[in-house]
PDB file of C-alpha atoms in Angstrom:
ATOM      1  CA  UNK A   1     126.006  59.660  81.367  1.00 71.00           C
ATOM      2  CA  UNK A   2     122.812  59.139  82.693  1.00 76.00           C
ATOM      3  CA  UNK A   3     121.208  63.239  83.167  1.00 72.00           C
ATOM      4  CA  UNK A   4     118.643  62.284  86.203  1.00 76.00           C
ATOM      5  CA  UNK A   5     121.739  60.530  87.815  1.00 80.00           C
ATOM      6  CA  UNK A   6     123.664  63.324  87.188  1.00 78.00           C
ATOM      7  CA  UNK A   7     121.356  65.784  88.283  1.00 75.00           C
ATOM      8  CA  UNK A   8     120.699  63.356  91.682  1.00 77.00           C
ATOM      9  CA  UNK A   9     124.254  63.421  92.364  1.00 82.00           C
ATOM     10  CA  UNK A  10     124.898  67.408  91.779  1.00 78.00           C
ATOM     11  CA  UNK A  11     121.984  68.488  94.087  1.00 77.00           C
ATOM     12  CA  UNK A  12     123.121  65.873  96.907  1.00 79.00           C
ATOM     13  CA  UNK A  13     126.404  67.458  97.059  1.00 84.00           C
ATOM     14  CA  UNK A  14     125.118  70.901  97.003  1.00 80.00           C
ATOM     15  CA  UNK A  15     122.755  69.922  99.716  1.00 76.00           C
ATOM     16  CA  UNK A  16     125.546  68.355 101.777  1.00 80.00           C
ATOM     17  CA  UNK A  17     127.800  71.036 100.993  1.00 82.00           C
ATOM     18  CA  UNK A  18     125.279  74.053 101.936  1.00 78.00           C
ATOM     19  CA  UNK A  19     123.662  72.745 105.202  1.00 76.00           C
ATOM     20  CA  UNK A  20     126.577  73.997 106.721  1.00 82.00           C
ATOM     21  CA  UNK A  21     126.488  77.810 105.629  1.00 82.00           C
ATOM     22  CA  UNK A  22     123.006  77.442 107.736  1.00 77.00           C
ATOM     23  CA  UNK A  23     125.211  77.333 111.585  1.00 77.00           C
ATOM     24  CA  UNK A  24     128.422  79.216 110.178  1.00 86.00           C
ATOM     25  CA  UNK A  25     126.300  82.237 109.016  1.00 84.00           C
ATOM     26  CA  UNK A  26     123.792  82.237 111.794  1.00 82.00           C
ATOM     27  CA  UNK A  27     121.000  81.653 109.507  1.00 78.00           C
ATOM     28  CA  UNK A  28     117.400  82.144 111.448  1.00 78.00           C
ATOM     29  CA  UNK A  29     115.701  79.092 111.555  1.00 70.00           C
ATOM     30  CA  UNK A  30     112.152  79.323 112.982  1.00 76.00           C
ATOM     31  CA  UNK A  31     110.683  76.076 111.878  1.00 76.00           C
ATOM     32  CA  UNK A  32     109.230  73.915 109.620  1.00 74.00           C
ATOM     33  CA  UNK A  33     106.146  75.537 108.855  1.00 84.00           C
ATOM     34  CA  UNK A  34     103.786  74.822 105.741  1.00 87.00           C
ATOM     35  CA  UNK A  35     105.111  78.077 103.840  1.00 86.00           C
ATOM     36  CA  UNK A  36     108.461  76.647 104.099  1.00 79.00           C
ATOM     37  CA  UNK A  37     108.139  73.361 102.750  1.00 79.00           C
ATOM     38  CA  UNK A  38     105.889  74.410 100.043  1.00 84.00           C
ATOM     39  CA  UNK A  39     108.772  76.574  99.196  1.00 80.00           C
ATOM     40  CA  UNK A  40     111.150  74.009  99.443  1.00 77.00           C
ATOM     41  CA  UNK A  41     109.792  71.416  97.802  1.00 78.00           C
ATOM     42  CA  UNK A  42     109.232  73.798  94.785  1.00 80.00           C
ATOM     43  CA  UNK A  43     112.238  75.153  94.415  1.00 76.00           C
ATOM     44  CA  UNK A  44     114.433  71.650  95.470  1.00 72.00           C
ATOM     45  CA  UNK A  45     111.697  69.951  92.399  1.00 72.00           C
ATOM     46  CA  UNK A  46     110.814  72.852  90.047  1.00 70.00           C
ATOM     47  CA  UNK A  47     113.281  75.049  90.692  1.00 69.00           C
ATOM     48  CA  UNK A  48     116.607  72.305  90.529  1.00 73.00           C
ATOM     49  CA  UNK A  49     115.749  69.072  89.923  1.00 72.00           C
ATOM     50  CA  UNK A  50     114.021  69.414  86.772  1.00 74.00           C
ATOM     51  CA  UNK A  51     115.873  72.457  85.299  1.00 75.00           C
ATOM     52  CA  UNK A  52     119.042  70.161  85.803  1.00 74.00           C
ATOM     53  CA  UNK A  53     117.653  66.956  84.302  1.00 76.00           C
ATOM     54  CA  UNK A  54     116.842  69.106  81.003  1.00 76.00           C
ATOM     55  CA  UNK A  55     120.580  70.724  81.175  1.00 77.00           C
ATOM     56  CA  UNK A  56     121.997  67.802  81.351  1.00 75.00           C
ATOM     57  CA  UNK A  57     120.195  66.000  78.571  1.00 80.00           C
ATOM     58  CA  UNK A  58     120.341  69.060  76.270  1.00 79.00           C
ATOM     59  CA  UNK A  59     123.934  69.200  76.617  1.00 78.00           C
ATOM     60  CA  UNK A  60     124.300  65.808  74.971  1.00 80.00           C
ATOM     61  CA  UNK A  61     122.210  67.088  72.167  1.00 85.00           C
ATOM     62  CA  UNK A  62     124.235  70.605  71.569  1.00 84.00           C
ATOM     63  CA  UNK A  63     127.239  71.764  70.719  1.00 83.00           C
ATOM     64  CA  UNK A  64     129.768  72.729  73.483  1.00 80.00           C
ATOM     65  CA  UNK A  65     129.385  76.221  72.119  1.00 76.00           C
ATOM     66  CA  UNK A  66     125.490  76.652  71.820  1.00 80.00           C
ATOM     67  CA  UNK A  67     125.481  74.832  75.583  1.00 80.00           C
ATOM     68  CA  UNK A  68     128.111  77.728  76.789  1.00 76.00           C
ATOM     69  CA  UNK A  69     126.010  80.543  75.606  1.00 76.00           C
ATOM     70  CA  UNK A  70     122.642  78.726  76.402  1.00 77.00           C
ATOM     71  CA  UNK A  71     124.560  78.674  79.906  1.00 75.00           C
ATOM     72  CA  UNK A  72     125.860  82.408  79.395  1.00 75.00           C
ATOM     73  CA  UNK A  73     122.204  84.105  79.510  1.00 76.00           C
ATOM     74  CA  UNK A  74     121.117  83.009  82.985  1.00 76.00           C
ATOM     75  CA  UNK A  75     122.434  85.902  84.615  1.00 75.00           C
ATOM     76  CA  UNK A  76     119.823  88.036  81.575  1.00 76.00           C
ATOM     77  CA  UNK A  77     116.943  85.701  82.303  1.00 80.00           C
ATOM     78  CA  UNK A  78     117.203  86.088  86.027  1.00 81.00           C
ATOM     79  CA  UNK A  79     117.905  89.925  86.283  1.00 82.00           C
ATOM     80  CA  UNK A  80     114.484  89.772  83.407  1.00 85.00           C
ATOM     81  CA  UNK A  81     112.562  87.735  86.523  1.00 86.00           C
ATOM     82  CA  UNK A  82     113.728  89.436  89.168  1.00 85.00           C
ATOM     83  CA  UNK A  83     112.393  92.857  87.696  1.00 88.00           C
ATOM     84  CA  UNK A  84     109.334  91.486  87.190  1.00 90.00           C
ATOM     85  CA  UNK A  85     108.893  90.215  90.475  1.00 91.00           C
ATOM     86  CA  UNK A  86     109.865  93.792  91.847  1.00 89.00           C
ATOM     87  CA  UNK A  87     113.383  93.464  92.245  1.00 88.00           C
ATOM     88  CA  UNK A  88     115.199  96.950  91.410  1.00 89.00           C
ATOM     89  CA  UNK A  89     117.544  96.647  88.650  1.00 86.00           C
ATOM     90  CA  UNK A  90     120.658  99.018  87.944  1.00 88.00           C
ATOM     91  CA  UNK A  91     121.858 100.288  84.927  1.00 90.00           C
ATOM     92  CA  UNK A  92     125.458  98.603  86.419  1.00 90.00           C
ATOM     93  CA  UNK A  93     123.873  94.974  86.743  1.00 84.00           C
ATOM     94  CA  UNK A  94     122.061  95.036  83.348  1.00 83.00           C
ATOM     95  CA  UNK A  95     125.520  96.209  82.125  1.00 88.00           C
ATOM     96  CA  UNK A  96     127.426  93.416  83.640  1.00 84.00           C
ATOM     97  CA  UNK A  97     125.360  90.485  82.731  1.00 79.00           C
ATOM     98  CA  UNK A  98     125.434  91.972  78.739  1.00 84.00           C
ATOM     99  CA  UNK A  99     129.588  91.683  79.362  1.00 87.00           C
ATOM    100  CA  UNK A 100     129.304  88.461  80.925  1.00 81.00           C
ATOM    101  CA  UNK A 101     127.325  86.927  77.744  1.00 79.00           C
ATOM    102  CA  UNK A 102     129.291  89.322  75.204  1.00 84.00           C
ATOM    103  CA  UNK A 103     132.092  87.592  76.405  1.00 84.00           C
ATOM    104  CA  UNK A 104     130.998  84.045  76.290  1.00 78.00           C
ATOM    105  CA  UNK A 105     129.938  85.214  72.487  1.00 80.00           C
ATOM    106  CA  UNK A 106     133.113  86.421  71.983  1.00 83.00           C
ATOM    107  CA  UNK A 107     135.177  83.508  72.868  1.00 79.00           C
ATOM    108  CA  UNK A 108     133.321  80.826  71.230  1.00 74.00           C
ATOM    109  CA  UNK A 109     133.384  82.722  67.855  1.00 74.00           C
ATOM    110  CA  UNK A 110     135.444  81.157  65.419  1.00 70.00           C
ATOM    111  CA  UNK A 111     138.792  82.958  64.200  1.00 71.00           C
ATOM    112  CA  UNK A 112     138.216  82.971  60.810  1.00 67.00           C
ATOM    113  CA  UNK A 113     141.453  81.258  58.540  1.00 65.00           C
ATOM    114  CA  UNK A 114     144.096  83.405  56.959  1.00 55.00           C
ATOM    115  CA  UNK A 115     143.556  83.836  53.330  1.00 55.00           C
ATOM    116  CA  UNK A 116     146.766  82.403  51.511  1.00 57.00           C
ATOM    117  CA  UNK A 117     147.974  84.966  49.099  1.00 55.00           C
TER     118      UNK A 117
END
């Protein structure tokens, strides 16, 4: 399928589907204010849109198994941002997101053939 159409139709549903959580969980809303749409706009542009398009057109050009652990190390790469930003990091989360990617490694290894003797 077409990736920017796919991408276009995942974020609309995610919008659709979040706007919600904003009245059930009593989300403070002060606003629009420049900050905010500046922030918005990068993260609904840079941060989604385009990180989506290039999933989604990748995926075509991988294997299922190279995509899965491709998709496996976000949970590294954002625990690797978030320290750099400041974010503290415990030796628990840096041990859960190496099992979470050990065990997408795990299951898309290959069992290798019994030898016929």
């Amino acid at each position: 399928c077409d990736p920017m159409r796919l991408a276009t139709i995942q974020m609309g549903v995610v919008t659709v589907l979040c706007l919600p959580a904003i009245v059930i969980l009593g989300e403070n809303f002060d606003g629009i204010t420049p900050e905010l749409l500046i922030n918005v706009t990068y993260m609904g542009l840079v941060g989604t849109a385009f990180i989506l398009v290039g999933m989604n057109w990748a995926q075509k050009t991988i294997s299922p198994a190279r995509a899965t652990l491709i998709y496996s190390m976000e949970p590294l790469w954002a625990g690797l941002i978030g320290y750099l930003v400041g974010e503290d990091i415990t030796v628990w989360m840096v041990a859960g997101g190496l099992l979470i990617v050990g065990g997408v490694i795990v299951s898309s290894l290959q069992p290798k053939k019994a030898m016929a003797t």
